[in-house]
Coordinates of C-alpha atoms and ligand atoms in Angstrom, one line a residue:
X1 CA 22.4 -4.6 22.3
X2 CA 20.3 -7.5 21.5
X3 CA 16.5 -8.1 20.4
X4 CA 14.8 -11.2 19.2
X5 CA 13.7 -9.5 16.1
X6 CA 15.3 -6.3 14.2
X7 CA 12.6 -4.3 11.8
X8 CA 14.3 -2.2 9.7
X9 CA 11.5 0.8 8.4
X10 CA 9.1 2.2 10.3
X11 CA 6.6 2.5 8.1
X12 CA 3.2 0.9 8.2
X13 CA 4.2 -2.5 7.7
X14 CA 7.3 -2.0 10.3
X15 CA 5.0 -0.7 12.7
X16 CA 2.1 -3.1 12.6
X17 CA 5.3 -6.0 12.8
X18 CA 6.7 -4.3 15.7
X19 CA 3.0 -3.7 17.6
X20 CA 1.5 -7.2 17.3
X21 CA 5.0 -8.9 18.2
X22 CA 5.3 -6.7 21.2
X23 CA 1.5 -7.7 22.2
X24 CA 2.5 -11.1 22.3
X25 CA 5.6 -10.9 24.4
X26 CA 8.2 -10.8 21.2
X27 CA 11.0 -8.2 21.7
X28 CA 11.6 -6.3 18.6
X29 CA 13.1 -2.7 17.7
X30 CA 12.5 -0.6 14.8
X31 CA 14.8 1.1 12.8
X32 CA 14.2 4.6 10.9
X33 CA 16.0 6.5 8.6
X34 CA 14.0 9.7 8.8
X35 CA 11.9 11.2 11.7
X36 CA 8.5 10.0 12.8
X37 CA 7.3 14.0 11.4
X38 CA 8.8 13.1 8.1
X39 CA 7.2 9.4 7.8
X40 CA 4.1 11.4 8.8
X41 CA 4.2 13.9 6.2
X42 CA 3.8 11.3 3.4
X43 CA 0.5 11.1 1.8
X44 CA -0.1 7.9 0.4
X45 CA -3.8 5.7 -0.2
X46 CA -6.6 5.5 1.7
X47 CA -8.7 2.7 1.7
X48 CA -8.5 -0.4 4.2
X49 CA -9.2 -4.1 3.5
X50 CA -10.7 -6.6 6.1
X51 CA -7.3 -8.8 6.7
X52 CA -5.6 -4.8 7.9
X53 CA -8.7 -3.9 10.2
X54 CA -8.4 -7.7 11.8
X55 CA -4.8 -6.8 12.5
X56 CA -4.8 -3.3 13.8
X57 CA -8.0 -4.6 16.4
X58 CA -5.2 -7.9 17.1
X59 CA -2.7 -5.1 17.3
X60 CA -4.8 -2.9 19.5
X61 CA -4.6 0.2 16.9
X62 CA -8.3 -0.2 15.7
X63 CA -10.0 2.5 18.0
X64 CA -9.5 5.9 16.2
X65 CA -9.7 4.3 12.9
X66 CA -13.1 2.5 14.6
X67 CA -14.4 5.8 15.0
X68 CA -13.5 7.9 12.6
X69 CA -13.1 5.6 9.3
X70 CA -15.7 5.7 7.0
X71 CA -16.8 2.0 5.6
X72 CA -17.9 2.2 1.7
X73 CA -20.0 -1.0 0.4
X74 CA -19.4 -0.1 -3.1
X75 CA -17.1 2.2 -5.7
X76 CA -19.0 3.9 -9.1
X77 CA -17.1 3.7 -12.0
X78 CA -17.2 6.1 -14.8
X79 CA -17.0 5.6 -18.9
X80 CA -19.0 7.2 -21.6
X81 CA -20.7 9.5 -19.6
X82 CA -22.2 8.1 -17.1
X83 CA -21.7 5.8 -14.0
X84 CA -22.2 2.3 -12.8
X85 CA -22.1 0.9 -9.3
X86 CA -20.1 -2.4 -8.3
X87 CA -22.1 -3.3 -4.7
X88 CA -19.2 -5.0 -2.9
X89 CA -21.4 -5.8 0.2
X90 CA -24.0 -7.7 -2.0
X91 CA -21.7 -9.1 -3.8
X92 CA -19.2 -10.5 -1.5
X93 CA -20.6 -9.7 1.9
X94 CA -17.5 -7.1 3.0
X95 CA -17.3 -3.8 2.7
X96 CA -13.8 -1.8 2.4
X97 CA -12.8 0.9 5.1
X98 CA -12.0 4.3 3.6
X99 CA -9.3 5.5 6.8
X100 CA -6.1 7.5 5.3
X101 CA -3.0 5.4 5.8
X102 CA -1.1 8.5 7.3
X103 CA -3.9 8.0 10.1
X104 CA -3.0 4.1 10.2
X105 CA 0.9 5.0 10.7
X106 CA 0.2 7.9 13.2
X107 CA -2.0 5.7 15.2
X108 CA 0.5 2.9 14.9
X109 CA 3.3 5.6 16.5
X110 CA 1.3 7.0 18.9
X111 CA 0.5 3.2 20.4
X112 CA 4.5 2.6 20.2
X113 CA 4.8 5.7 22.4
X114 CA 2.1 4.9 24.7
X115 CA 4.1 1.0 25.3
X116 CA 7.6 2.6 25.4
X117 CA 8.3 1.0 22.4
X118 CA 11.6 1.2 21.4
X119 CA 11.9 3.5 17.7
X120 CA 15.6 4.7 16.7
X121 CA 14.9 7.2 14.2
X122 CA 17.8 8.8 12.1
X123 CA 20.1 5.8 12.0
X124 CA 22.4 5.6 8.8
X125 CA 24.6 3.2 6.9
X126 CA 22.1 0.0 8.0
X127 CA 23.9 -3.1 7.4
X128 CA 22.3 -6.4 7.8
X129 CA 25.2 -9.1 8.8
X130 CA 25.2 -13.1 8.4
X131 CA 20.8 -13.2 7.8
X132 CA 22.2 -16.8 6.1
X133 CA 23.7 -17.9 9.3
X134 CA 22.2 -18.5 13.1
X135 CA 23.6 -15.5 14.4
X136 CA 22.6 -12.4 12.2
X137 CA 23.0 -8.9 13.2
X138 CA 22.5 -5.6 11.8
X139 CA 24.9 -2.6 12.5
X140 CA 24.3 1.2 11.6
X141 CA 25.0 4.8 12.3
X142 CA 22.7 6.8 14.7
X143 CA 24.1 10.5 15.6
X144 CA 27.6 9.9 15.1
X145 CA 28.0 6.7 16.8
X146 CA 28.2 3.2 15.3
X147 CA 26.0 0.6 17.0
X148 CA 24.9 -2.8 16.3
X149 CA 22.2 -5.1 17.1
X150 CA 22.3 -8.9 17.7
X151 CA 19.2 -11.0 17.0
X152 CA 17.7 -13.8 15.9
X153 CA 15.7 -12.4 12.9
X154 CA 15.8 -9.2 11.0
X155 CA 12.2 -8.3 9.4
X156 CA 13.5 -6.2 6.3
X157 CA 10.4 -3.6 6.1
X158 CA 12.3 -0.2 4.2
X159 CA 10.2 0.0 1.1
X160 CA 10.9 0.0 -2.3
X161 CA 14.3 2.0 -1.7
X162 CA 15.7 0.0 1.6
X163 CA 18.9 -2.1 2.1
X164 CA 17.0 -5.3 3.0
X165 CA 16.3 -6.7 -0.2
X166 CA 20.1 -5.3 -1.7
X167 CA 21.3 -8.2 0.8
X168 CA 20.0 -11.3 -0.8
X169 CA 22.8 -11.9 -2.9
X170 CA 21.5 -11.4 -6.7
X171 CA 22.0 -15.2 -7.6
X172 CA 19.3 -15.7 -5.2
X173 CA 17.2 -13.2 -6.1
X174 CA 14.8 -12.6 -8.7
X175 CA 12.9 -9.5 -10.4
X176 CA 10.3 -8.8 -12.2
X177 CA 8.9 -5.3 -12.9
X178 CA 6.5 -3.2 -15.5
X179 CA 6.8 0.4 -15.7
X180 CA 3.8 2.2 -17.1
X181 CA 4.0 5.0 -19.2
X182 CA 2.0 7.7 -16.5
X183 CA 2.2 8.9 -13.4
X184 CA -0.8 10.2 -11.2
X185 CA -1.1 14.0 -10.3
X186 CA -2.8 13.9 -6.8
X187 CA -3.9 17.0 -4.6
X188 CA -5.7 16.9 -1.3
X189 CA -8.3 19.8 -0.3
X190 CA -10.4 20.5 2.0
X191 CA -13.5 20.3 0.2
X192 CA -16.6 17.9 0.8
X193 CA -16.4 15.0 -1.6
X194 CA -17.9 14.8 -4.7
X195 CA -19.9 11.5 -3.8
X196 CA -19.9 9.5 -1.0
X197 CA -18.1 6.8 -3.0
X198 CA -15.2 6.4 -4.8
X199 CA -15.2 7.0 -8.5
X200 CA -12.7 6.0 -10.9
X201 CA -13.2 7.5 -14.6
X202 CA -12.4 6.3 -17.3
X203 CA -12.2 9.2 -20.0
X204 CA -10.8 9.9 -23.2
X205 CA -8.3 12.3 -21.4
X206 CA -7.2 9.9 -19.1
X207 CA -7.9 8.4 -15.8
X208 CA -9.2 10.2 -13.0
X209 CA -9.9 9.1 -9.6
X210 CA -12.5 10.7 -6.7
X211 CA -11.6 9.5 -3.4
X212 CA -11.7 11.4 -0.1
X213 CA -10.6 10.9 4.2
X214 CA -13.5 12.9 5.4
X215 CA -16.5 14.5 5.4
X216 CA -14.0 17.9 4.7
X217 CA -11.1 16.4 3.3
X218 CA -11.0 15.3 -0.3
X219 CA -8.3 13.4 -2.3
X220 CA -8.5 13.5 -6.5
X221 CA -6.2 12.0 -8.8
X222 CA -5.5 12.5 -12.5
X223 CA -3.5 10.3 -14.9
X224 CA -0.7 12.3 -16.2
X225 CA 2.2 12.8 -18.2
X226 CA 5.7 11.0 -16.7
X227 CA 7.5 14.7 -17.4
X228 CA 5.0 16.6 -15.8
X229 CA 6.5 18.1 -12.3
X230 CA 3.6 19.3 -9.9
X231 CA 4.7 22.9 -9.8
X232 CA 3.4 22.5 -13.6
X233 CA -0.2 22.0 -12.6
X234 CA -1.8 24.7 -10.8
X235 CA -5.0 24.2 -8.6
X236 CA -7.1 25.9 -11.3
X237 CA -5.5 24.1 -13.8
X238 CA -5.8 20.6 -12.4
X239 CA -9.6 21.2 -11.5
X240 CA -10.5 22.1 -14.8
X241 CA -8.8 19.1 -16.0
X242 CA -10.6 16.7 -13.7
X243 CA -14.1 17.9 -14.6
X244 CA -13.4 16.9 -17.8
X245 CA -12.9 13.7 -17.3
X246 CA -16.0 13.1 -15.3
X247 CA -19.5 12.5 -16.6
X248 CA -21.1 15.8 -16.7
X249 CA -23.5 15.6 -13.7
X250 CA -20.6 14.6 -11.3
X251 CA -18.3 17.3 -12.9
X252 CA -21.1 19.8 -11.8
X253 CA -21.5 18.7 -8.2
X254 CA -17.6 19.0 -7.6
X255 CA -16.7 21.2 -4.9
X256 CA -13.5 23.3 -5.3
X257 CA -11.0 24.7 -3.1
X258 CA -7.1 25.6 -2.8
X259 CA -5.5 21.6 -2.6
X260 CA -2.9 21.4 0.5
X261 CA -0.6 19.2 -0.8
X262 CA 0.1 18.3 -4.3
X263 CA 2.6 15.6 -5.5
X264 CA 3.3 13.2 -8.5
X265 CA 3.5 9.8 -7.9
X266 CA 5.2 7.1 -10.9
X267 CA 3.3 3.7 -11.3
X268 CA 4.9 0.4 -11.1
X269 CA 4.4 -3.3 -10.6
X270 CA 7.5 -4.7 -9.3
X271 CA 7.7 -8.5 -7.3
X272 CA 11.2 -9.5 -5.8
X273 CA 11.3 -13.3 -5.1
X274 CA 12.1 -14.9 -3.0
X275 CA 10.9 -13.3 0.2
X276 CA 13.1 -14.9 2.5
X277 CA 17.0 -15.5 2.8
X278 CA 17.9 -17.2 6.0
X279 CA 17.0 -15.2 8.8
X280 CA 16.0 -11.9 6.5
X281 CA 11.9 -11.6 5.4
X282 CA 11.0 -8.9 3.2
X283 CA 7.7 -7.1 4.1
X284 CA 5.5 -4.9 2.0
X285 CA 7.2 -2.8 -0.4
X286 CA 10.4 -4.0 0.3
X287 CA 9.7 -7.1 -1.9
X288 CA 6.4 -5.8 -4.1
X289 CA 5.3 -2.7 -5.7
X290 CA 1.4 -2.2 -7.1
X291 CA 0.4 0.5 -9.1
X292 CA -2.3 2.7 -7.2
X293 CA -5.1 1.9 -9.1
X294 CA -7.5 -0.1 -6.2
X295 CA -5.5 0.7 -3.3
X296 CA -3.3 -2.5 -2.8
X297 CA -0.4 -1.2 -1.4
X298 CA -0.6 -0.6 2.4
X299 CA -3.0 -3.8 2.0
X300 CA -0.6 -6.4 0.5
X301 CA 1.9 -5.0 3.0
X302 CA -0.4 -6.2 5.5
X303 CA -1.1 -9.5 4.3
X304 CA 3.0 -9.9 4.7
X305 CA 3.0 -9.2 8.1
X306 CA -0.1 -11.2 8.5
X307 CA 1.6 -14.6 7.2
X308 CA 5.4 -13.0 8.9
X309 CA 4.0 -12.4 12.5
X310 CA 1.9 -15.8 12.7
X311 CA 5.2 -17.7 11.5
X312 CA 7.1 -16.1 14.1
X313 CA 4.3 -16.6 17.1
X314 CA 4.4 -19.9 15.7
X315 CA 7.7 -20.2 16.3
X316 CA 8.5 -18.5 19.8
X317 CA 5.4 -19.7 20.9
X318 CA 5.7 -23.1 19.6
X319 CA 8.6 -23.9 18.7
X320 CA 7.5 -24.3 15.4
X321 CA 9.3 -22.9 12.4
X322 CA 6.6 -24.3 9.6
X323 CA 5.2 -20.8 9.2
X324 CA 8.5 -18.9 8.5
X325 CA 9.8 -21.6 6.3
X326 CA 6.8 -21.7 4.3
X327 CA 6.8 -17.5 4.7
X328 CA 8.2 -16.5 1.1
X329 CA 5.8 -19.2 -0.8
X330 CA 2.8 -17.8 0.9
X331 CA 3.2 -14.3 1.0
X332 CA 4.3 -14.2 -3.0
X333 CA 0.9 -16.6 -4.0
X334 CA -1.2 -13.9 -2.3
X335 CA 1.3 -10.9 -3.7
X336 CA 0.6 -12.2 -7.1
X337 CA -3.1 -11.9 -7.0
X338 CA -3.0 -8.4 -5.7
X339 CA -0.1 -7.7 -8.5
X340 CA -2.9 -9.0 -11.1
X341 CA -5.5 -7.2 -9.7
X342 CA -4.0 -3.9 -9.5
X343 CA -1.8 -4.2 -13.2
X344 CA -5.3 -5.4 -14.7
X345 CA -7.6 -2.5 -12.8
X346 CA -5.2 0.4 -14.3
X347 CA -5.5 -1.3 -17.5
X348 CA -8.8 -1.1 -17.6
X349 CA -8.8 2.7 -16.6
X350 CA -6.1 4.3 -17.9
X351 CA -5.5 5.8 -21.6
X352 CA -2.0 4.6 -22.9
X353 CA 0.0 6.7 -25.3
X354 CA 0.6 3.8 -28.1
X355 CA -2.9 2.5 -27.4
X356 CA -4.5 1.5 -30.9
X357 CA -8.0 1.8 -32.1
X358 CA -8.5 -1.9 -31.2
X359 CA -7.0 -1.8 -28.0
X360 CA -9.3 0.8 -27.3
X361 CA -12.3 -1.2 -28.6
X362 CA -10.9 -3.9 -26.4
X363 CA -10.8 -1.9 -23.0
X364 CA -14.7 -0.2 -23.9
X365 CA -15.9 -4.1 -24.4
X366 CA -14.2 -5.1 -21.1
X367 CA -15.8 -2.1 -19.3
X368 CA -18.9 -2.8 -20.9
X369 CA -18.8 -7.0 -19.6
X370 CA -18.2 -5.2 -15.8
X371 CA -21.4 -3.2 -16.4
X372 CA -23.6 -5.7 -17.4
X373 CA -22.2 -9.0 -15.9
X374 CA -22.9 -10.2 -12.4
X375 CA -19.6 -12.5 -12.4
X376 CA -17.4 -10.0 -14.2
X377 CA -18.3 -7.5 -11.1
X378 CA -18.3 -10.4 -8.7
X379 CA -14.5 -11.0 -9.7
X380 CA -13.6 -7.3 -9.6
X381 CA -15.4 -6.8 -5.7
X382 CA -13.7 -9.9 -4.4
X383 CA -10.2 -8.4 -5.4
X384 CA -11.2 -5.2 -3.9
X385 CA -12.0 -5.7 -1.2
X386 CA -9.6 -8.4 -0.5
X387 CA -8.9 -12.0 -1.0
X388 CA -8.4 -13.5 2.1
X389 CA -5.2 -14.6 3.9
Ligands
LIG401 N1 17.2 2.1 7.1 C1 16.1 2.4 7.9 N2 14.9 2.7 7.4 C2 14.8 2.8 6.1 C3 15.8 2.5 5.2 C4 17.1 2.1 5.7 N3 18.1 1.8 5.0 N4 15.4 2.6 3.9 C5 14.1 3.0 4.0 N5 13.7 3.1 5.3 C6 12.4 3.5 5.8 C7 11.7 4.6 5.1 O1 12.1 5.9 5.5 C8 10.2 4.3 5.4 O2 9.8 5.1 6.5 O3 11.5 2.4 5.7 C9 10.2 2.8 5.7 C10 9.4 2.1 4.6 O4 8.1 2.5 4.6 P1 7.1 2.5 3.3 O5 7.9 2.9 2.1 O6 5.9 3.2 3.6 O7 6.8 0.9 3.1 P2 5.9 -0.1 3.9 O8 6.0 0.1 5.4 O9 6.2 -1.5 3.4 O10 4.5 0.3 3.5 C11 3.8 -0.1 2.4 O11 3.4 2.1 1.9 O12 4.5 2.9 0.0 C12 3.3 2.6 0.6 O13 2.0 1.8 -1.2 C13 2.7 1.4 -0.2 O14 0.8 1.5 1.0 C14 2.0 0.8 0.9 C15 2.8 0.9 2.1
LIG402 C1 -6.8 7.4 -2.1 O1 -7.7 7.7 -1.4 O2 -5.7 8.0 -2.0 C2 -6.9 6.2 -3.0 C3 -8.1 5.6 -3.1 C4 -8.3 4.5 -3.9 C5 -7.2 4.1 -4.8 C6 -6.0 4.8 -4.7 C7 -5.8 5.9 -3.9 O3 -7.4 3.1 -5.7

């Protein structure tokens, strides 16, 4: 079998690869290790930048979302009691797109079907052979059989846990992570939303965070501890917990109901450079991890396959490989931004366990500068909503 372009993952950033390559002509097949039900089953942020809605309208995706997204022009954060509004529309002009990114993957599938795009899902034992040379391929194991593909690139998009960046031999590559010393306890429910924007609180219990997908459906978040396990936190439980760290009058407005899912997710900033070996390109979180806190993830996957898909147009179109050699050096200056954004945002937020008196004197004063200062909130509107490609 052959393709001009193997995607290993078929998650949001493997999908939105595969959809806007295919629109333009540029043969490509995904590889999955799970099924498209369990890829669907995974609940993950919510909230859409600019760059992602430019490319899911290039990809032809952007209807549903179109219709049934919700754009928010600010966030309210939460400290000492009360609130305070960031305005991102009169502050930068954009707005942010709350849209769950479980919708942005099932609408991404559901266009793949419509094309007869070609998805193997289940394959095992991925491989990915000579990316330093001019013929790479990638073999694996799909029901039994062993297959391989020849191409001419291999777009390594399997997340944090995937083979693709395991192949850049570790004398090229380069790490650098942070762990933090929380995780975040998140339920969904079908309950009405406390407010119609996001809030993320600040309290002396910890960080919580209000965010929802509809009108109906609710999505909360509460700092906790690394050990906890969710089974640990019943509904009751976590409810009470999140009341108390929100300022009184939200805490009374909060609707509550049974959650339908409930998981525990670790945060972590992690940057693997470079982003390109030969013929291999890392995507999304293949290469980069963010920590929750201001919704970076699915969006700094998308700016990857923003600078990936324009350096390969460039190239089948043009004949042109400027954009794929300068892939890695792009990519990573815009990675790093979002990795600052995000590692400085849950600072800000979240109450550390070895956190001094002056530390916590430190993160009041820089709360404080946000709520007063025009240039401070300027700063934190234009990261959130999205710096631009
Ligand atoms: N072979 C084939 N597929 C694999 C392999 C492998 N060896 N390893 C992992 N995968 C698949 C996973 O099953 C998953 O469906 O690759 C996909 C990677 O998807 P994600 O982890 O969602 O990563 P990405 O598409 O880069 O999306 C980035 O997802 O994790 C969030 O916060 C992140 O929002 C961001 C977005
Ligand atoms: C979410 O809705 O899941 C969400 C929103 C904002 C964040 C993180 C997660 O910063």
């Amino acid at each position: 079998m052959r393709t001009q372009v193997v995607i290993i993952g078929g998650g949001p950033s493997g999908l939105l690869l595969s959809q806007l390559l295919l629109r333009r002509g540029i043969d490509n097949v995904v590889l999955e290790r799970k099924t498209r039900d369990y890829v669907l089953s995974r609940i993950r942020a919510g909230v859409l930048e600019r760059g992602l809605l430019e490319l899911m309208r290039e990809a032809w995706v952007a209807g549903r979302m179109e219709r049934e997204g919700f754009a928010h022009d600010g966030a309210l954060i939460a400290h000492e009691g009360g609130t305070f509004h960031i305005d991102f529309k009169a502050l930068t002009g954009h707005s942010v797109m709350v849209y769950g990114q479980t919708e942005v993957t099932r609408d991404l599938y559901d266009a793949r079907e419509a094309a007869g795009a070609e998805t193997l899902f289940e394959v095992e034992q991925v491989e990915i052979h000579d990316a330093d040379g001019d013929a790479p391929y990638v073999s694996f194991r799909q029901h039994g059989e062993t297959r391989r593909i020849d191409c001419d690139f291999v777009a390594g998009c399997d997340g944090f846990h995937g083979v693709s960046r395991q192949t850049i031999p570790l004398s090229v590559r380069r790490e650098y992570e942070k762990t933090y010393p929380f995780g975040w306890l998140g339920i969904l429910s079908e309950t009405p939303p406390v407010d119609d924007e996001l809030i993320y609180a600040n309290s002396a219990r910890g960080f919580a965070l209000c965010s929802m997908r509809n009108a109906n459906l609710s999505r909360y978040y509460i700092q906790c501890a690394l050990s906890d396990k969710p089974e640990d936190w019943t509904d009751a439980a976590f409810w009470q917990e999140l009341k108390r760290r929100l300022p009184g009058e939200v805490a009374e407005r909060l609707v509550t109901g049974p959650s339908i899912e409930k998981s525990i997710a670790p945060l972590r900033s992690f940057v693997c450079e470079p982003m390109r070996w030969g013929r291999l390109f890392l995507c999304g979180d293949a290469a980069h991890i963010v920590p929750p806190t201001g919704a970076k993830g699915l969006n700094t996957a998308a700016s990857d396959v923003h600078y990936l898909y324009n350096g390969l147009r460039q190239f089948y179109e043009e004949g042109d490989s400027e954009g794929i050699d300068r892939y890695s050096e792009r990519a990573l200056a815009r990675v790093w931004k979002a990795e600052r954004f995000s590692w400085w945002f849950s600072s800000l937020l979240h109450r550390y366990p070895d956190q001094s008196a002056f530390d916590l004197r430190m993160q009041t004063a820089e709360l404080e500068f946000l709520r007063t200062n025009r240039a401070a909130q300027q700063a934190m509107a234009e990261n959130y909503v999205g710096l631009p490609y």
